[in-house]
XYZ file of C-alpha atoms in Angstrom:
521
model
C 33.526 7.017 -25.861
C 31.190 8.818 -23.478
C 28.605 6.978 -21.412
C 25.127 6.846 -22.955
C 22.592 9.279 -21.592
C 19.980 7.780 -19.268
C 16.613 7.051 -20.760
C 14.246 9.783 -19.466
C 11.365 7.308 -19.508
C 13.102 4.944 -17.124
C 12.963 5.546 -13.344
C 16.180 6.600 -11.596
C 18.359 3.770 -10.246
C 17.467 4.563 -6.624
C 13.720 4.591 -7.305
C 11.886 2.394 -4.781
C 15.144 1.814 -2.882
C 14.551 0.562 0.669
C 14.429 3.159 3.436
C 14.372 2.382 7.184
C 11.009 1.817 8.823
C 12.060 3.021 12.268
C 10.663 -0.204 13.750
C 13.251 -2.613 15.224
C 13.104 -5.947 13.405
C 10.824 -4.819 10.565
C 13.665 -3.805 8.232
C 14.966 -7.377 8.373
C 11.567 -8.718 7.311
C 11.260 -6.210 4.445
C 14.858 -6.750 3.272
C 15.904 -3.207 4.138
C 12.669 -1.281 4.774
C 9.802 0.395 2.951
C 10.158 1.176 -0.766
C 10.983 4.848 -1.307
C 8.442 6.979 -3.210
C 5.733 4.340 -2.929
C 2.471 3.952 -0.995
C 2.230 1.193 1.627
C -1.004 -0.044 3.153
C -0.879 -0.801 6.896
C -4.080 -2.524 7.922
C -5.341 -3.925 11.189
C -8.155 -3.745 13.682
C -8.261 -0.852 16.189
C -5.605 -1.362 18.847
C -3.292 -3.476 16.713
C -0.523 -0.825 16.607
C -0.919 1.006 13.290
C -0.554 4.519 14.709
C 2.518 3.565 16.751
C 4.172 2.004 13.699
C 3.377 5.100 11.600
C 4.777 7.493 14.200
C 8.015 5.508 14.388
C 8.343 5.834 10.606
C 7.982 9.616 10.772
C 10.233 9.982 13.817
C 12.998 8.112 12.008
C 12.575 10.434 9.033
C 12.699 13.532 11.241
C 15.893 12.195 12.820
C 17.403 11.994 9.327
C 16.369 15.575 8.574
C 13.503 14.710 6.218
C 10.228 16.622 5.990
C 7.437 14.553 7.552
C 3.662 15.018 7.541
C 0.947 13.210 9.525
C -2.541 13.720 8.045
C -5.156 12.591 10.552
C -8.874 12.181 10.117
C -9.362 9.844 13.068
C -7.270 11.325 15.906
C -6.625 14.894 16.973
C -3.241 16.516 17.363
C -3.740 16.448 21.134
C -4.303 12.689 21.125
C -1.258 12.035 18.929
C 0.979 14.182 21.151
C -0.318 12.303 24.199
C 0.399 8.913 22.600
C 3.905 10.042 21.685
C 4.565 11.333 25.215
C 3.665 7.951 26.715
C 6.395 6.415 24.569
C 8.866 9.118 25.550
C 8.775 10.773 22.125
C 8.586 14.356 20.983
C 6.809 15.129 17.721
C 8.898 18.221 17.057
C 9.866 18.282 13.397
C 6.701 16.441 12.315
C 3.865 18.414 10.760
C 0.425 17.270 11.992
C -2.553 18.216 9.834
C -5.995 17.630 11.334
C -8.300 17.043 8.410
C -11.922 17.651 9.426
C -14.559 17.093 6.705
C -16.706 20.243 6.177
C -19.897 18.475 7.196
C -18.359 17.629 10.578
C -17.070 21.154 11.176
C -18.759 23.304 13.825
C -18.363 26.319 11.528
C -21.918 27.104 10.215
C -20.411 28.523 7.006
C -19.248 25.004 6.117
C -22.793 23.586 6.292
C -24.762 23.129 3.068
C -27.991 21.565 1.901
C -28.194 21.960 -1.878
C -25.480 19.430 -2.776
C -25.388 15.881 -1.501
C -23.212 16.048 1.589
C -21.078 12.974 0.842
C -20.157 14.312 -2.619
C -18.952 17.626 -1.242
C -17.259 16.123 1.808
C -15.288 13.549 -0.143
C -14.038 15.943 -2.774
C -13.193 18.643 -0.256
C -11.435 16.208 2.090
C -9.150 14.829 -0.601
C -8.539 18.356 -1.955
C -7.487 19.610 1.480
C -5.119 16.673 1.947
C -3.500 17.236 -1.447
C -3.182 20.974 -0.782
C -1.356 20.327 2.486
C 0.997 17.847 0.801
C 1.680 20.411 -1.932
C 2.402 23.098 0.671
C 4.841 21.117 2.833
C 6.296 18.890 0.095
C 7.060 16.101 2.574
C 9.323 13.142 1.919
C 7.347 10.946 4.309
C 3.564 11.020 4.765
C 1.137 9.094 6.958
C -2.560 9.156 6.057
C -4.701 8.087 9.023
C -7.034 6.647 8.043
C -8.679 5.368 4.877
C -11.734 4.305 6.863
C -13.046 7.875 6.864
C -12.574 8.090 3.086
C -14.499 4.832 2.756
C -17.375 6.196 4.843
C -17.552 9.431 2.843
C -17.436 7.584 -0.477
C -20.603 5.566 0.181
C -19.594 3.257 -2.609
C -16.726 0.983 -3.581
C -16.081 2.568 -6.975
C -15.803 6.143 -5.663
C -13.687 4.944 -2.758
C -11.241 3.176 -5.067
C -11.046 6.169 -7.415
C -10.232 8.575 -4.571
C -7.548 6.344 -3.088
C -6.088 5.817 -6.557
C -5.970 9.598 -7.109
C -4.280 10.132 -3.750
C -1.729 7.385 -4.401
C -0.939 8.772 -7.858
C -0.401 12.268 -6.466
C 2.001 10.923 -3.830
C 3.921 8.952 -6.454
C 4.282 11.965 -8.747
C 5.710 14.043 -5.890
C 8.237 11.325 -4.826
C 6.687 10.811 -1.404
C 6.942 7.655 0.677
C 3.530 7.129 2.248
C 1.838 4.881 4.794
C -1.909 4.567 4.342
C -3.601 3.238 7.474
C -6.825 1.238 7.379
C -8.592 -0.092 10.481
C -10.663 -2.739 8.622
C -13.900 -1.542 10.207
C -15.903 -2.133 7.030
C -18.058 -5.231 7.087
C -16.714 -6.271 3.713
C -14.017 -4.985 1.394
C -15.513 -5.776 -1.994
C -12.892 -3.757 -3.906
C -9.662 -4.596 -2.139
C -7.002 -1.892 -1.954
C -4.178 -4.441 -2.035
C -3.840 -4.055 -5.793
C -3.393 -0.260 -5.515
C -0.538 -0.246 -3.022
C 3.096 -1.202 -3.466
C 3.122 -3.158 -0.200
C 0.537 -4.447 2.256
C 1.329 -5.192 5.906
C -1.362 -6.631 8.128
C -1.275 -6.332 11.942
C -3.196 -8.709 14.184
C -4.006 -8.764 17.878
C -4.907 -12.118 19.443
C -6.451 -12.712 22.859
C -5.451 -16.085 24.382
C -7.597 -17.780 27.009
C -5.062 -16.769 29.670
C -2.278 -14.193 29.697
C -1.603 -10.990 27.837
C -2.589 -10.317 24.263
C -0.343 -11.585 21.474
C 0.412 -9.423 18.467
C 1.748 -10.537 15.118
C 2.159 -9.116 11.620
C 2.364 -10.517 8.127
C 3.647 -8.962 4.919
C 1.003 -9.822 2.346
C 2.796 -8.290 -0.644
C 5.856 -6.227 -1.536
C 6.255 -5.575 -5.242
C 9.586 -6.442 -6.788
C 11.201 -7.219 -3.431
C 11.869 -10.417 -1.576
C 10.539 -10.388 1.975
C 10.359 -12.815 4.877
C 6.924 -14.397 4.695
C 4.740 -15.839 7.404
C 3.679 -14.420 10.742
C 6.105 -12.506 12.948
C 5.417 -11.734 16.600
C 5.725 -8.161 17.833
C 5.131 -6.236 21.044
C 4.206 -2.655 21.899
C 5.985 -1.341 24.960
C 7.225 2.058 26.078
C 9.518 3.141 23.270
C 7.362 1.783 20.482
C 6.737 -1.319 18.478
C 9.375 -4.076 18.245
C 9.107 -6.917 15.730
C 10.673 -10.352 16.200
C 11.415 -11.813 12.755
C 10.592 -15.477 12.370
C 13.726 -17.584 12.811
C 14.860 -19.509 9.722
C 17.722 -21.758 10.780
C 18.938 -22.420 7.227
C 20.060 -18.787 6.952
C 22.488 -19.026 9.866
C 25.110 -21.635 9.011
C 28.356 -21.137 10.909
C 31.642 -23.052 11.059
C 32.820 -24.048 14.539
C 35.457 -26.194 16.204
C 34.326 -29.726 17.015
C 35.164 -30.845 20.541
C 33.658 -32.625 23.538
C 32.484 -30.791 26.651
C 32.760 -32.367 30.076
C 30.724 -31.715 33.203
C 33.565 -31.959 35.711
C 31.936 -35.131 37.070
C 33.908 -38.262 36.032
C 30.975 -40.642 36.525
C 28.572 -38.509 34.492
C 31.109 -37.943 31.728
C 31.876 -41.661 31.594
C 28.179 -42.426 31.197
C 28.049 -39.999 28.247
C 31.155 -41.361 26.550
C 33.385 -38.504 27.667
C 30.871 -35.648 27.622
C 28.619 -33.730 25.269
C 29.682 -32.812 21.750
C 29.661 -29.142 20.822
C 26.828 -28.141 18.533
C 24.460 -30.838 19.809
C 21.296 -30.779 21.900
C 20.721 -32.911 24.984
C 17.358 -33.622 26.597
C 17.211 -34.425 30.310
C 14.004 -36.395 30.772
C 12.354 -37.540 33.987
C 9.887 -36.747 36.782
C 10.002 -33.573 38.832
C 12.705 -33.475 41.495
C 14.788 -36.318 40.116
C 17.862 -34.160 39.398
C 17.506 -32.993 35.798
C 18.111 -29.303 36.486
C 20.966 -30.047 38.887
C 22.683 -32.199 36.265
C 22.229 -29.437 33.687
C 23.756 -26.919 36.120
C 26.854 -29.113 36.339
C 27.427 -28.583 32.623
C 26.707 -24.861 32.952
C 29.287 -24.381 35.718
C 31.822 -26.498 33.790
C 31.317 -24.283 30.723
C 31.805 -21.162 32.849
C 35.013 -22.644 34.279
C 36.291 -23.093 30.703
C 35.712 -19.381 30.095
C 32.540 -19.795 27.999
C 29.376 -17.753 28.322
C 26.016 -19.308 29.113
C 22.296 -18.548 28.957
C 19.608 -20.045 31.193
C 15.969 -19.582 30.216
C 14.073 -20.399 33.391
C 10.342 -20.979 33.033
C 9.646 -22.727 36.323
C 12.085 -21.397 38.916
C 12.678 -17.818 40.142
C 16.213 -16.544 39.694
C 16.795 -16.181 43.444
C 15.868 -19.797 44.155
C 17.987 -20.988 41.231
C 20.993 -19.130 42.614
C 20.509 -20.557 46.137
C 19.966 -24.092 44.870
C 23.144 -23.938 42.800
C 25.109 -22.635 45.789
C 23.748 -25.500 47.905
C 25.219 -27.956 45.400
C 28.599 -26.281 45.465
C 27.969 -24.591 42.108
C 28.408 -20.857 42.646
C 26.883 -19.093 39.655
C 26.364 -15.726 41.375
C 29.780 -14.371 40.342
C 29.243 -15.359 36.704
C 25.820 -13.702 36.741
C 27.293 -10.537 38.225
C 30.034 -10.139 35.600
C 27.783 -11.089 32.668
C 29.326 -14.454 31.803
C 26.046 -16.150 32.707
C 22.759 -14.606 31.659
C 19.635 -15.887 33.435
C 16.245 -14.877 32.072
C 13.065 -15.481 34.063
C 10.426 -16.280 31.429
C 6.717 -15.837 32.046
C 5.072 -18.024 29.381
C 1.828 -16.060 29.724
C 3.559 -12.824 28.674
C 6.414 -13.798 26.328
C 5.623 -14.789 22.750
C 7.519 -17.586 20.968
C 9.010 -15.099 18.516
C 10.362 -12.929 21.319
C 11.891 -15.990 22.974
C 13.644 -17.060 19.761
C 14.984 -13.515 19.307
C 16.246 -13.553 22.889
C 18.218 -16.736 22.174
C 19.591 -15.387 18.911
C 20.735 -12.096 20.477
C 22.503 -13.957 23.274
C 24.393 -16.131 20.779
C 25.275 -13.495 18.186
C 25.814 -10.443 20.395
C 26.898 -11.830 23.772
C 28.848 -14.860 22.478
C 26.885 -17.467 24.445
C 28.152 -21.024 23.846
C 25.773 -23.003 26.082
C 22.000 -22.601 26.403
C 19.830 -24.258 29.050
C 16.035 -24.245 28.624
C 14.423 -25.236 31.922
C 11.937 -26.493 31.194
C 10.299 -27.441 27.927
C 7.077 -27.953 29.869
C 6.997 -24.213 30.539
C 8.056 -23.513 26.964
C 5.144 -25.591 25.730
C 2.795 -23.410 27.749
C 4.093 -20.385 25.837
C 2.946 -21.879 22.531
C -0.586 -21.840 21.120
C -0.434 -25.550 20.267
C 1.799 -28.588 20.252
C 2.311 -28.578 16.484
C 3.756 -25.061 16.667
C 6.066 -26.049 19.513
C 7.595 -28.809 17.398
C 8.240 -26.477 14.467
C 9.538 -23.655 16.666
C 11.773 -25.958 18.685
C 13.123 -27.553 15.505
C 14.180 -24.153 14.158
C 15.786 -23.072 17.445
C 17.721 -26.321 17.921
C 18.881 -26.366 14.310
C 20.010 -22.751 14.609
C 21.915 -23.415 17.839
C 23.531 -26.547 16.409
C 24.697 -24.637 13.326
C 26.187 -21.964 15.593
C 28.175 -24.561 17.552
C 26.156 -23.945 20.724
C 25.597 -26.778 23.196
C 21.926 -26.927 24.175
C 20.422 -28.539 27.279
C 16.680 -29.139 27.373
C 14.879 -30.134 30.562
C 11.536 -31.911 30.128
C 9.470 -32.950 33.133
C 7.339 -36.083 32.849
C 4.030 -36.643 34.605
C 4.183 -38.834 37.679
C 6.976 -39.748 40.094
C 7.268 -43.560 40.178
C 6.046 -46.113 37.677
C 4.475 -45.261 34.332
C 5.698 -41.906 32.961
C 4.407 -39.621 30.230
C 5.213 -36.159 28.874
C 2.909 -33.444 27.567
C 4.837 -33.379 24.298
C 7.377 -35.711 22.701
C 10.523 -33.890 21.603
C 13.009 -36.721 22.021
C 13.392 -37.151 18.253
C 14.657 -33.555 17.993
C 17.456 -34.109 20.517
C 20.858 -35.557 19.684
C 21.228 -37.030 23.183
C 18.561 -38.178 25.645
C 19.446 -38.716 29.309
C 16.745 -40.526 31.281
C 16.250 -40.052 35.028
C 14.099 -42.249 37.287
C 13.150 -42.602 40.932
C 13.254 -46.144 42.280
C 12.681 -47.673 45.693
C 15.310 -49.892 47.278
C 15.773 -51.085 50.849
C 13.210 -48.621 52.154
C 14.880 -45.625 50.512
C 13.921 -43.496 47.540
C 16.813 -43.516 45.093
C 17.615 -41.976 41.737
C 18.854 -43.652 38.576
C 20.338 -42.129 35.431
C 21.039 -43.625 32.021
C 21.702 -42.528 28.449
C 19.136 -43.946 26.058
C 20.260 -42.110 22.917
C 23.331 -40.350 21.595
C 23.713 -39.614 17.900
C 27.323 -38.445 18.026
C 29.977 -40.631 19.664
C 29.769 -43.581 22.058
C 27.950 -43.809 25.373
C 27.407 -46.383 28.100
C 24.312 -48.524 28.067
C 24.409 -48.976 31.841
C 22.039 -47.633 34.484
C 23.812 -45.837 37.311
C 22.649 -44.522 40.653
C 22.615 -40.749 41.105
C 22.874 -38.916 44.411
C 22.614 -35.178 45.018
C 23.891 -33.540 48.197
C 25.932 -30.594 49.384
C 28.948 -31.929 47.548
C 27.113 -31.814 44.231
C 26.337 -34.755 41.970
C 27.636 -38.244 42.618
C 27.217 -40.925 39.989
C 27.770 -44.465 41.218
C 28.718 -47.733 39.602
C 26.258 -49.545 37.291
C 23.239 -51.022 39.061
C 24.038 -54.594 38.059
C 21.966 -56.185 40.835
C 18.615 -54.840 39.659
C 16.081 -55.528 36.973
C 13.342 -53.049 36.095
C 14.930 -49.921 37.583
C 13.517 -47.699 34.846
C 9.996 -48.873 35.669
C 10.370 -47.392 39.156
C 9.602 -50.738 40.831
C 12.796 -52.807 40.404
C 13.430 -56.427 41.291
C 16.590 -57.147 43.249
C 18.679 -59.956 41.767
C 22.091 -59.369 43.294
C 24.126 -57.075 45.525
C 23.913 -53.321 45.693
C 27.046 -51.634 44.282
C 30.035 -51.756 46.599
C 31.634 -48.668 45.066
C 30.539 -45.287 43.901
C 27.511 -43.875 45.627
C 26.903 -45.947 48.787
C 28.411 -48.696 50.940
C 28.103 -52.347 50.022
C 24.837 -53.955 51.065
C 23.737 -57.565 51.095
C 20.073 -56.838 51.521
C 17.186 -57.377 49.107
C 15.063 -54.573 47.794
C 12.056 -54.124 50.050
C 9.557 -54.029 47.163
C 11.315 -56.693 45.143
C 10.637 -60.317 44.380
C 9.761 -62.466 47.443
C 11.453 -65.575 46.054
C 14.743 -63.769 45.653
C 14.408 -62.488 49.225
C 13.970 -65.997 50.534
C 16.954 -67.210 48.550
C 19.091 -64.609 50.290
């Protein structure tokens, strides 16, 4: 029995199939790209990136051998060629049609006075655009922009009718179109969203300090699932790049469960043998107490095991980080040179949260990174517009890394040096392990203490140990059993200093301790 003939009233199976946008990251958001043979509205204020996005769409089509047409009412051919040249592009293979309304032409034969100018201009403008589309028969069209049609219409009803006629003509001729709108009208009383198959809105935000932030949102996409919400993007030489919002639930991954040591017996003993793979650890304490140095011990141990690592450094230049590690006997220069360790210097005033999350994801999925160090969360917080967004963003990143079996180290600096401590943001509940560092004064010397206050997976010591950092690296001493109140920064001496581990045995009271205990000694 032969197959039934297709119903001529039904669209072909590939109708509205996704086609690439030419914009890195945008295809992922649109679940494959723009819908073929449909009109898409790209709206945004001047400077938000509409023209760049449209040119990338046409350039991708020209690369595939498709006929492409750019109809411009707002920019000249010369300006478009100049914009493309700054991105390193050539517009060869793309037809550019400068559509100048008759009333704006310098040709005196185009001037008239008997008919209302807006009526003639609008009809002639749309007719010229349709004639050019009919002549070239393009597969991809950009119409830049609808704002000029709105101005010529001088009325919402006429404006809607003309856009509807243009959209219908494009649909009949199986053309995939981008209609650009710069939102310069004071109010859009007859919204075009209902006329277009998809609506993408671009935004440009100006923070109090730092470079502008750009983001986009897909408002609608008929019959297609898309990734909702705001997505950061940047415009650099080479075009527009979108960073899809990270959804950790989409990235589950099976991994081998094991425990990772630091190469320091005292530190590993304090942590019950080390850190479990696929967990996050926060190193919490005042500046200079040894958080970053302790994190580097785990980084170098991971490199020695043959794993790859990523350091996102917000606070320390790469050169200083390399010299500091070498001073501790942790040579990371060789691993950086051969690509096993990737160190990124992050400027929170210039890098958006979405770009940072994409950077982490690329390192894990493309470079095979198994350990990530974020130093510090204080700098990361400065990259966010508000604390509530930091919590959500950090939750997604940590969940993603945990599901990928990546060990994550987070450094968070607290305000103050000795005594009462506070942090700009509380992220301890997001971490599987929290290691607390403190300065304390004893016998006229400034000392460091380290303890584990939380570990969700596996056992850990509940002791407080002394930490020393010198040219030999990290040294973790025996438990500070002779002190009370070490974590407050002003301890009281109630016994002997440890006879093993960090320093020699001492039978002296703490200088700032309790006078009665001093007299008893």
